[in-house]
C-alpha cells in the first residue's frame, strides 16, 4: 500500500492523471487510432514495468480463468476475460488490468508480485478474494450463493 500511495503522490506532484493514462493504454487494443493520437501525452512505461505488469497480469488472468470456469454465471455478468474480445464498447479484464498495471511504479509492481506470491503460498488467490468481496458487497455470503442466484435469474454463463 505504501508503494502505491507513493505512486499517487508522485503522480499528483508531476501533474499526471493515472486514470487517464490507464484509459489511454486501454485504447491501444480497443481503439488504436485514438491511442496513436494520445500516446505521446503519457509516459512510456519502463521495460521493467512492462515486464512486471505482464507477469502479474498473466498470473491474475490464470486465477480469473479458474473463476470463469467455476462460476460462469457470476463471471459471465461482467467483462470478458481476454483481449481478443475487446471492442470499442467492451473492454476485457486482460486489457483493463494490464493497462492499469502499466501506470504503477516498478516498486509497486514488485510489492504486488510479492503479495501475490505470498497469498499463493497460503493457498489463496487474489482474484478469488476480489470476486468474493464483490459478491459480498451485493449481499451474497459466498460465491456459490451468488452463482446459484445468477443461474436462477438466467444470467448468461
Short mmCIF file of N, CA and C in Angstrom, two decimals:
data_model
loop_
_atom_site.label_atom_id
_atom_site.label_comp_id
_atom_site.label_asym_id
_atom_site.label_seq_id
_atom_site.Cartn_x
_atom_site.Cartn_y
_atom_site.Cartn_z
N UNK A 1 0.81 -1.19 0.00
CA UNK A 1 0.00 0.00 0.00
C UNK A 1 0.86 1.26 0.00
N UNK A 2 1.94 1.22 0.74
CA UNK A 2 2.80 2.40 0.83
C UNK A 2 3.38 2.74 -0.54
N UNK A 3 3.77 1.73 -1.30
CA UNK A 3 4.35 1.97 -2.62
C UNK A 3 3.32 2.62 -3.54
N UNK A 4 2.08 2.13 -3.50
CA UNK A 4 1.06 2.71 -4.38
C UNK A 4 0.70 4.12 -3.93
N UNK A 5 0.65 4.35 -2.63
CA UNK A 5 0.40 5.70 -2.14
C UNK A 5 1.49 6.64 -2.65
N UNK A 6 2.71 6.17 -2.64
CA UNK A 6 3.81 6.98 -3.18
C UNK A 6 3.60 7.24 -4.67
N UNK A 7 3.13 6.22 -5.42
CA UNK A 7 2.81 6.43 -6.84
C UNK A 7 1.79 7.55 -7.01
N UNK A 8 0.75 7.51 -6.19
CA UNK A 8 -0.31 8.52 -6.29
C UNK A 8 0.21 9.91 -5.95
N UNK A 9 1.00 10.00 -4.90
CA UNK A 9 1.56 11.29 -4.51
C UNK A 9 2.52 11.83 -5.57
N UNK A 10 3.36 10.95 -6.11
CA UNK A 10 4.27 11.38 -7.17
C UNK A 10 3.52 11.81 -8.42
N UNK A 11 2.46 11.10 -8.76
CA UNK A 11 1.66 11.47 -9.93
C UNK A 11 1.05 12.86 -9.73
N UNK A 12 0.55 13.10 -8.53
CA UNK A 12 -0.04 14.41 -8.25
C UNK A 12 1.02 15.51 -8.37
N UNK A 13 2.20 15.26 -7.81
CA UNK A 13 3.29 16.24 -7.91
C UNK A 13 3.70 16.51 -9.36
N UNK A 14 3.63 15.47 -10.18
CA UNK A 14 4.03 15.59 -11.59
C UNK A 14 2.88 16.07 -12.49
N UNK A 15 1.69 16.26 -11.91
CA UNK A 15 0.54 16.69 -12.70
C UNK A 15 -0.01 15.61 -13.60
N UNK A 16 0.20 14.36 -13.21
CA UNK A 16 -0.27 13.22 -14.01
C UNK A 16 -1.61 12.73 -13.48
N UNK A 17 -2.42 12.26 -14.39
CA UNK A 17 -3.71 11.64 -14.04
C UNK A 17 -3.60 10.16 -14.41
N UNK A 18 -3.42 9.31 -13.41
CA UNK A 18 -3.18 7.89 -13.67
C UNK A 18 -4.39 7.20 -14.27
N UNK A 19 -5.59 7.66 -13.94
CA UNK A 19 -6.79 7.06 -14.54
C UNK A 19 -6.81 7.38 -16.04
N UNK A 20 -6.51 8.61 -16.38
CA UNK A 20 -6.44 8.99 -17.80
C UNK A 20 -5.39 8.14 -18.52
N UNK A 21 -4.24 7.97 -17.89
CA UNK A 21 -3.18 7.17 -18.51
C UNK A 21 -3.62 5.73 -18.72
N UNK A 22 -4.32 5.17 -17.72
CA UNK A 22 -4.82 3.80 -17.86
C UNK A 22 -5.74 3.69 -19.08
N UNK A 23 -6.66 4.65 -19.23
CA UNK A 23 -7.59 4.59 -20.35
C UNK A 23 -6.89 4.79 -21.69
N UNK A 24 -5.84 5.57 -21.71
CA UNK A 24 -5.07 5.70 -22.96
C UNK A 24 -4.37 4.39 -23.27
N UNK A 25 -3.79 3.74 -22.27
CA UNK A 25 -3.18 2.43 -22.50
C UNK A 25 -4.23 1.44 -23.02
N UNK A 26 -5.45 1.50 -22.48
CA UNK A 26 -6.50 0.60 -22.93
C UNK A 26 -6.82 0.81 -24.41
N UNK A 27 -6.72 2.05 -24.85
CA UNK A 27 -7.05 2.36 -26.25
C UNK A 27 -6.15 1.62 -27.24
N UNK A 28 -4.96 1.26 -26.81
CA UNK A 28 -4.03 0.58 -27.72
C UNK A 28 -4.68 -0.65 -28.33
N UNK A 29 -5.44 -1.41 -27.53
CA UNK A 29 -6.14 -2.60 -28.02
C UNK A 29 -7.51 -2.26 -28.57
N UNK A 30 -8.18 -1.34 -27.93
CA UNK A 30 -9.60 -1.12 -28.20
C UNK A 30 -9.84 -0.16 -29.37
N UNK A 31 -9.15 0.96 -29.38
CA UNK A 31 -9.28 1.95 -30.46
C UNK A 31 -7.88 2.48 -30.81
N UNK A 32 -7.13 1.71 -31.58
CA UNK A 32 -5.73 2.03 -31.86
C UNK A 32 -5.52 3.42 -32.48
N UNK A 33 -6.44 3.89 -33.29
CA UNK A 33 -6.26 5.20 -33.93
C UNK A 33 -6.26 6.31 -32.87
N UNK A 34 -7.15 6.22 -31.90
CA UNK A 34 -7.18 7.20 -30.82
C UNK A 34 -5.94 7.08 -29.94
N UNK A 35 -5.50 5.83 -29.70
CA UNK A 35 -4.29 5.62 -28.93
C UNK A 35 -3.12 6.33 -29.59
N UNK A 36 -3.00 6.20 -30.89
CA UNK A 36 -1.89 6.82 -31.62
C UNK A 36 -1.89 8.33 -31.43
N UNK A 37 -3.06 8.93 -31.32
CA UNK A 37 -3.15 10.37 -31.12
C UNK A 37 -2.76 10.80 -29.71
N UNK A 38 -2.99 9.94 -28.74
CA UNK A 38 -2.79 10.31 -27.33
C UNK A 38 -1.55 9.71 -26.69
N UNK A 39 -0.95 8.73 -27.31
CA UNK A 39 0.17 8.01 -26.69
C UNK A 39 1.31 8.95 -26.29
N UNK A 40 1.53 9.98 -27.07
CA UNK A 40 2.63 10.90 -26.78
C UNK A 40 2.36 11.77 -25.54
N UNK A 41 1.14 11.76 -25.04
CA UNK A 41 0.79 12.60 -23.88
C UNK A 41 1.02 11.91 -22.55
N UNK A 42 1.44 10.65 -22.60
CA UNK A 42 1.67 9.90 -21.36
C UNK A 42 3.08 9.33 -21.36
N UNK A 43 3.62 9.09 -20.17
CA UNK A 43 4.96 8.50 -20.11
C UNK A 43 4.96 7.07 -20.66
N UNK A 44 6.04 6.73 -21.33
CA UNK A 44 6.22 5.35 -21.81
C UNK A 44 6.70 4.53 -20.62
N UNK A 45 6.02 3.43 -20.31
CA UNK A 45 6.47 2.61 -19.18
C UNK A 45 7.88 2.06 -19.41
N UNK A 46 8.65 2.03 -18.36
CA UNK A 46 9.99 1.46 -18.42
C UNK A 46 9.89 -0.04 -18.74
N UNK A 47 10.91 -0.61 -19.38
CA UNK A 47 10.88 -2.05 -19.70
C UNK A 47 10.62 -2.93 -18.48
N UNK A 48 11.20 -2.58 -17.33
CA UNK A 48 10.97 -3.39 -16.12
C UNK A 48 9.50 -3.34 -15.70
N UNK A 49 8.87 -2.18 -15.86
CA UNK A 49 7.45 -2.03 -15.53
C UNK A 49 6.61 -2.88 -16.48
N UNK A 50 6.92 -2.80 -17.77
CA UNK A 50 6.18 -3.58 -18.76
C UNK A 50 6.30 -5.08 -18.48
N UNK A 51 7.50 -5.51 -18.13
CA UNK A 51 7.74 -6.94 -17.84
C UNK A 51 6.95 -7.37 -16.60
N UNK A 52 7.07 -6.61 -15.51
CA UNK A 52 6.35 -6.97 -14.27
C UNK A 52 4.84 -6.90 -14.47
N UNK A 53 4.37 -5.88 -15.17
CA UNK A 53 2.93 -5.76 -15.42
C UNK A 53 2.42 -6.98 -16.19
N UNK A 54 3.19 -7.44 -17.17
CA UNK A 54 2.80 -8.63 -17.93
C UNK A 54 2.79 -9.88 -17.08
N UNK A 55 3.81 -10.04 -16.23
CA UNK A 55 3.87 -11.22 -15.36
C UNK A 55 2.70 -11.24 -14.38
N UNK A 56 2.41 -10.10 -13.77
CA UNK A 56 1.32 -10.02 -12.80
C UNK A 56 -0.02 -10.24 -13.50
N UNK A 57 -0.19 -9.59 -14.63
CA UNK A 57 -1.44 -9.74 -15.37
C UNK A 57 -1.66 -11.19 -15.77
N UNK A 58 -0.62 -11.85 -16.27
CA UNK A 58 -0.74 -13.27 -16.65
C UNK A 58 -1.14 -14.13 -15.46
N UNK A 59 -0.55 -13.87 -14.33
CA UNK A 59 -0.85 -14.64 -13.13
C UNK A 59 -2.30 -14.41 -12.70
N UNK A 60 -2.74 -13.16 -12.71
CA UNK A 60 -4.11 -12.85 -12.33
C UNK A 60 -5.11 -13.40 -13.34
N UNK A 61 -4.75 -13.37 -14.61
CA UNK A 61 -5.65 -13.92 -15.64
C UNK A 61 -5.83 -15.42 -15.46
N UNK A 62 -4.76 -16.12 -15.12
CA UNK A 62 -4.88 -17.56 -14.87
C UNK A 62 -5.80 -17.81 -13.69
N UNK A 63 -5.66 -17.02 -12.64
CA UNK A 63 -6.55 -17.16 -11.49
C UNK A 63 -8.00 -16.86 -11.89
N UNK A 64 -8.18 -15.83 -12.68
CA UNK A 64 -9.52 -15.42 -13.09
C UNK A 64 -10.14 -16.46 -14.00
N UNK A 65 -9.33 -17.11 -14.83
CA UNK A 65 -9.86 -18.16 -15.70
C UNK A 65 -10.49 -19.28 -14.87
N UNK A 66 -9.86 -19.63 -13.75
CA UNK A 66 -10.44 -20.68 -12.90
C UNK A 66 -11.78 -20.22 -12.34
N UNK A 67 -11.91 -18.94 -12.06
CA UNK A 67 -13.18 -18.41 -11.57
C UNK A 67 -14.24 -18.42 -12.68
N UNK A 68 -13.83 -18.10 -13.90
CA UNK A 68 -14.76 -18.16 -15.03
C UNK A 68 -15.25 -19.59 -15.23
N UNK A 69 -14.36 -20.56 -15.06
CA UNK A 69 -14.73 -21.96 -15.22
C UNK A 69 -15.65 -22.43 -14.11
N UNK A 70 -15.37 -22.02 -12.89
CA UNK A 70 -16.12 -22.50 -11.71
C UNK A 70 -17.42 -21.75 -11.48
N UNK A 71 -17.44 -20.45 -11.83
CA UNK A 71 -18.62 -19.60 -11.57
C UNK A 71 -19.02 -18.87 -12.85
N UNK A 72 -19.46 -19.60 -13.87
CA UNK A 72 -19.72 -18.99 -15.18
C UNK A 72 -20.86 -17.97 -15.18
N UNK A 73 -21.84 -18.14 -14.32
CA UNK A 73 -22.96 -17.20 -14.32
C UNK A 73 -22.58 -15.88 -13.65
N UNK A 74 -21.83 -15.96 -12.58
CA UNK A 74 -21.38 -14.73 -11.90
C UNK A 74 -20.39 -13.99 -12.80
N UNK A 75 -19.40 -14.68 -13.30
CA UNK A 75 -18.37 -14.03 -14.11
C UNK A 75 -18.91 -13.63 -15.48
N UNK A 76 -19.89 -14.35 -15.97
CA UNK A 76 -20.48 -14.03 -17.27
C UNK A 76 -21.23 -12.72 -17.27
N UNK A 77 -21.53 -12.19 -16.08
CA UNK A 77 -22.24 -10.93 -15.98
C UNK A 77 -21.31 -9.72 -16.12
N UNK A 78 -20.00 -9.98 -16.15
CA UNK A 78 -19.04 -8.88 -16.19
C UNK A 78 -18.30 -8.80 -17.51
N UNK A 79 -17.11 -8.26 -17.42
CA UNK A 79 -16.25 -8.09 -18.60
C UNK A 79 -15.81 -9.45 -19.14
N UNK A 80 -15.58 -9.53 -20.45
CA UNK A 80 -14.96 -10.75 -20.97
C UNK A 80 -13.53 -10.85 -20.45
N UNK A 81 -12.98 -12.04 -20.43
CA UNK A 81 -11.66 -12.26 -19.85
C UNK A 81 -10.54 -11.77 -20.76
N UNK A 82 -10.56 -12.12 -22.01
CA UNK A 82 -9.40 -11.95 -22.89
C UNK A 82 -9.52 -10.73 -23.82
N UNK A 83 -8.35 -10.17 -24.13
CA UNK A 83 -8.26 -9.01 -25.01
C UNK A 83 -8.81 -9.30 -26.40
N UNK A 84 -8.81 -10.55 -26.79
CA UNK A 84 -9.34 -10.91 -28.11
C UNK A 84 -10.84 -10.58 -28.22
N UNK A 85 -11.49 -10.33 -27.08
CA UNK A 85 -12.91 -9.97 -27.06
C UNK A 85 -13.13 -8.46 -27.00
N UNK A 86 -12.07 -7.67 -26.98
CA UNK A 86 -12.20 -6.22 -26.89
C UNK A 86 -12.94 -5.65 -28.09
N UNK A 87 -13.79 -4.67 -27.82
CA UNK A 87 -14.44 -3.86 -28.86
C UNK A 87 -14.37 -2.41 -28.39
N UNK A 88 -14.74 -1.47 -29.23
CA UNK A 88 -14.77 -0.08 -28.75
C UNK A 88 -15.77 0.14 -27.60
N UNK A 89 -16.65 -0.82 -27.37
CA UNK A 89 -17.69 -0.66 -26.35
C UNK A 89 -17.51 -1.56 -25.13
N UNK A 90 -16.70 -2.60 -25.28
CA UNK A 90 -16.48 -3.55 -24.19
C UNK A 90 -14.99 -3.85 -24.11
N UNK A 91 -14.44 -3.63 -22.92
CA UNK A 91 -13.02 -3.86 -22.71
C UNK A 91 -12.85 -5.06 -21.78
N UNK A 92 -11.97 -5.95 -22.15
CA UNK A 92 -11.74 -7.18 -21.38
C UNK A 92 -11.02 -6.90 -20.07
N UNK A 93 -11.10 -7.88 -19.19
CA UNK A 93 -10.34 -7.85 -17.95
C UNK A 93 -8.86 -7.75 -18.26
N UNK A 94 -8.41 -8.53 -19.24
CA UNK A 94 -6.99 -8.54 -19.60
C UNK A 94 -6.49 -7.15 -19.97
N UNK A 95 -7.20 -6.48 -20.85
CA UNK A 95 -6.79 -5.14 -21.29
C UNK A 95 -6.89 -4.14 -20.15
N UNK A 96 -7.98 -4.17 -19.43
CA UNK A 96 -8.21 -3.22 -18.33
C UNK A 96 -7.13 -3.38 -17.26
N UNK A 97 -6.91 -4.62 -16.86
CA UNK A 97 -5.95 -4.92 -15.80
C UNK A 97 -4.52 -4.56 -16.20
N UNK A 98 -4.09 -4.99 -17.36
CA UNK A 98 -2.73 -4.72 -17.82
C UNK A 98 -2.52 -3.21 -17.98
N UNK A 99 -3.50 -2.52 -18.51
CA UNK A 99 -3.39 -1.08 -18.70
C UNK A 99 -3.23 -0.35 -17.37
N UNK A 100 -3.96 -0.80 -16.37
CA UNK A 100 -3.81 -0.18 -15.05
C UNK A 100 -2.44 -0.48 -14.47
N UNK A 101 -1.99 -1.71 -14.59
CA UNK A 101 -0.68 -2.07 -14.05
C UNK A 101 0.44 -1.25 -14.69
N UNK A 102 0.26 -0.85 -15.94
CA UNK A 102 1.28 -0.04 -16.61
C UNK A 102 1.43 1.35 -15.97
N UNK A 103 0.46 1.76 -15.17
CA UNK A 103 0.55 3.07 -14.51
C UNK A 103 1.24 2.98 -13.15
N UNK A 104 1.55 1.77 -12.69
CA UNK A 104 2.21 1.57 -11.40
C UNK A 104 3.72 1.70 -11.56
N UNK A 105 4.37 2.07 -10.48
CA UNK A 105 5.83 2.12 -10.48
C UNK A 105 6.40 0.71 -10.37
N UNK A 106 7.68 0.60 -10.66
CA UNK A 106 8.35 -0.69 -10.51
C UNK A 106 8.28 -1.16 -9.05
N UNK A 107 8.41 -0.23 -8.11
CA UNK A 107 8.35 -0.60 -6.68
C UNK A 107 6.97 -1.16 -6.33
N UNK A 108 5.93 -0.53 -6.82
CA UNK A 108 4.56 -1.02 -6.54
C UNK A 108 4.33 -2.38 -7.17
N UNK A 109 4.77 -2.54 -8.41
CA UNK A 109 4.60 -3.83 -9.08
C UNK A 109 5.40 -4.93 -8.39
N UNK A 110 6.58 -4.61 -7.93
CA UNK A 110 7.39 -5.59 -7.21
C UNK A 110 6.69 -6.01 -5.92
N UNK A 111 6.11 -5.04 -5.21
CA UNK A 111 5.38 -5.34 -3.98
C UNK A 111 4.13 -6.17 -4.28
N UNK A 112 3.43 -5.83 -5.35
CA UNK A 112 2.23 -6.58 -5.72
C UNK A 112 2.57 -8.02 -6.10
N UNK A 113 3.64 -8.19 -6.84
CA UNK A 113 4.05 -9.55 -7.21
C UNK A 113 4.40 -10.36 -5.97
N UNK A 114 5.10 -9.75 -5.02
CA UNK A 114 5.44 -10.44 -3.77
C UNK A 114 4.17 -10.79 -2.99
N UNK A 115 3.20 -9.89 -3.00
CA UNK A 115 1.92 -10.14 -2.32
C UNK A 115 1.19 -11.32 -2.96
N UNK A 116 1.14 -11.35 -4.29
CA UNK A 116 0.51 -12.47 -4.99
C UNK A 116 1.18 -13.79 -4.63
N UNK A 117 2.51 -13.78 -4.61
CA UNK A 117 3.26 -15.00 -4.28
C UNK A 117 3.00 -15.43 -2.84
N UNK A 118 2.94 -14.48 -1.92
CA UNK A 118 2.67 -14.81 -0.51
C UNK A 118 1.27 -15.40 -0.36
N UNK A 119 0.29 -14.81 -1.03
CA UNK A 119 -1.07 -15.36 -0.97
C UNK A 119 -1.10 -16.77 -1.52
N UNK A 120 -0.44 -16.99 -2.65
CA UNK A 120 -0.44 -18.32 -3.27
C UNK A 120 0.20 -19.35 -2.35
N UNK A 121 1.25 -18.97 -1.63
CA UNK A 121 1.88 -19.90 -0.68
C UNK A 121 0.91 -20.29 0.43
N UNK A 122 -0.04 -19.40 0.74
CA UNK A 122 -1.07 -19.69 1.75
C UNK A 122 -2.27 -20.41 1.14
N UNK A 123 -2.21 -20.67 -0.16
CA UNK A 123 -3.33 -21.33 -0.83
C UNK A 123 -4.47 -20.37 -1.17
N UNK A 124 -4.16 -19.09 -1.22
CA UNK A 124 -5.18 -18.07 -1.51
C UNK A 124 -4.89 -17.46 -2.88
N UNK A 125 -5.95 -17.00 -3.52
CA UNK A 125 -5.83 -16.36 -4.82
C UNK A 125 -6.43 -14.96 -4.75
N UNK A 126 -5.65 -13.98 -5.16
CA UNK A 126 -6.11 -12.60 -5.10
C UNK A 126 -7.37 -12.41 -5.94
N UNK A 127 -7.41 -12.97 -7.13
CA UNK A 127 -8.59 -12.81 -7.99
C UNK A 127 -9.85 -13.36 -7.31
N UNK A 128 -9.71 -14.47 -6.63
CA UNK A 128 -10.87 -15.05 -5.92
C UNK A 128 -11.30 -14.13 -4.78
N UNK A 129 -10.34 -13.62 -4.03
CA UNK A 129 -10.68 -12.75 -2.91
C UNK A 129 -11.37 -11.48 -3.38
N UNK A 130 -10.95 -10.95 -4.52
CA UNK A 130 -11.61 -9.77 -5.09
C UNK A 130 -13.05 -10.11 -5.46
N UNK A 131 -13.26 -11.25 -6.12
CA UNK A 131 -14.62 -11.64 -6.52
C UNK A 131 -15.48 -11.94 -5.30
N UNK A 132 -14.91 -12.58 -4.29
CA UNK A 132 -15.67 -12.83 -3.05
C UNK A 132 -16.11 -11.52 -2.40
N UNK A 133 -15.22 -10.56 -2.34
CA UNK A 133 -15.58 -9.26 -1.77
C UNK A 133 -16.65 -8.57 -2.60
N UNK A 134 -16.57 -8.73 -3.91
CA UNK A 134 -17.56 -8.11 -4.79
C UNK A 134 -18.95 -8.70 -4.54
N UNK A 135 -19.05 -10.03 -4.50
CA UNK A 135 -20.38 -10.63 -4.30
C UNK A 135 -20.91 -10.35 -2.90
N UNK A 136 -20.03 -10.24 -1.91
CA UNK A 136 -20.48 -9.86 -0.56
C UNK A 136 -21.06 -8.45 -0.58
N UNK A 137 -20.45 -7.57 -1.35
CA UNK A 137 -20.94 -6.20 -1.50
C UNK A 137 -22.38 -6.20 -2.04
N UNK A 138 -22.68 -7.18 -2.88
CA UNK A 138 -24.03 -7.30 -3.44
C UNK A 138 -24.97 -8.13 -2.57
N UNK A 139 -24.51 -8.50 -1.38
CA UNK A 139 -25.39 -9.16 -0.42
C UNK A 139 -25.31 -10.67 -0.37
N UNK A 140 -24.39 -11.28 -1.09
CA UNK A 140 -24.26 -12.73 -1.07
C UNK A 140 -23.17 -13.14 -0.08
N UNK A 141 -23.42 -14.22 0.65
CA UNK A 141 -22.47 -14.69 1.64
C UNK A 141 -21.27 -15.39 1.00
N UNK A 142 -21.51 -16.06 -0.13
CA UNK A 142 -20.46 -16.85 -0.78
C UNK A 142 -20.56 -16.72 -2.30
N UNK A 143 -19.50 -17.13 -2.96
CA UNK A 143 -19.53 -17.19 -4.42
C UNK A 143 -20.57 -18.20 -4.90
N UNK A 144 -20.69 -19.29 -4.17
CA UNK A 144 -21.66 -20.32 -4.56
C UNK A 144 -23.09 -19.76 -4.52
N UNK A 145 -23.40 -18.98 -3.48
CA UNK A 145 -24.73 -18.37 -3.38
C UNK A 145 -24.97 -17.39 -4.53
N UNK A 146 -23.96 -16.61 -4.84
CA UNK A 146 -24.09 -15.66 -5.95
C UNK A 146 -24.25 -16.40 -7.28
N UNK A 147 -23.50 -17.48 -7.46
CA UNK A 147 -23.60 -18.27 -8.69
C UNK A 147 -25.00 -18.86 -8.83
N UNK A 148 -25.53 -19.42 -7.74
CA UNK A 148 -26.87 -20.00 -7.79
C UNK A 148 -27.92 -18.95 -8.11
N UNK A 149 -27.79 -17.78 -7.51
CA UNK A 149 -28.75 -16.70 -7.76
C UNK A 149 -28.65 -16.23 -9.22
N UNK A 150 -27.44 -16.09 -9.73
CA UNK A 150 -27.26 -15.66 -11.11
C UNK A 150 -27.81 -16.70 -12.09
N UNK A 151 -27.60 -17.95 -11.75
CA UNK A 151 -28.11 -19.04 -12.59
C UNK A 151 -29.63 -19.04 -12.59
N UNK A 152 -30.24 -18.85 -11.43
CA UNK A 152 -31.69 -18.82 -11.30
C UNK A 152 -32.29 -17.66 -12.09
N UNK A 153 -31.61 -16.52 -12.08
CA UNK A 153 -32.08 -15.35 -12.82
C UNK A 153 -31.84 -15.48 -14.31
N UNK A 154 -31.16 -16.55 -14.72
CA UNK A 154 -30.93 -16.78 -16.13
C UNK A 154 -29.82 -15.94 -16.72
N UNK A 155 -28.89 -15.52 -15.87
CA UNK A 155 -27.76 -14.74 -16.38
C UNK A 155 -26.89 -15.65 -17.21
N UNK A 156 -26.37 -15.13 -18.27
CA UNK A 156 -25.58 -15.93 -19.21
C UNK A 156 -24.27 -16.42 -18.59
N UNK A 157 -23.90 -17.66 -18.88
CA UNK A 157 -22.60 -18.14 -18.42
C UNK A 157 -21.49 -17.67 -19.34
#
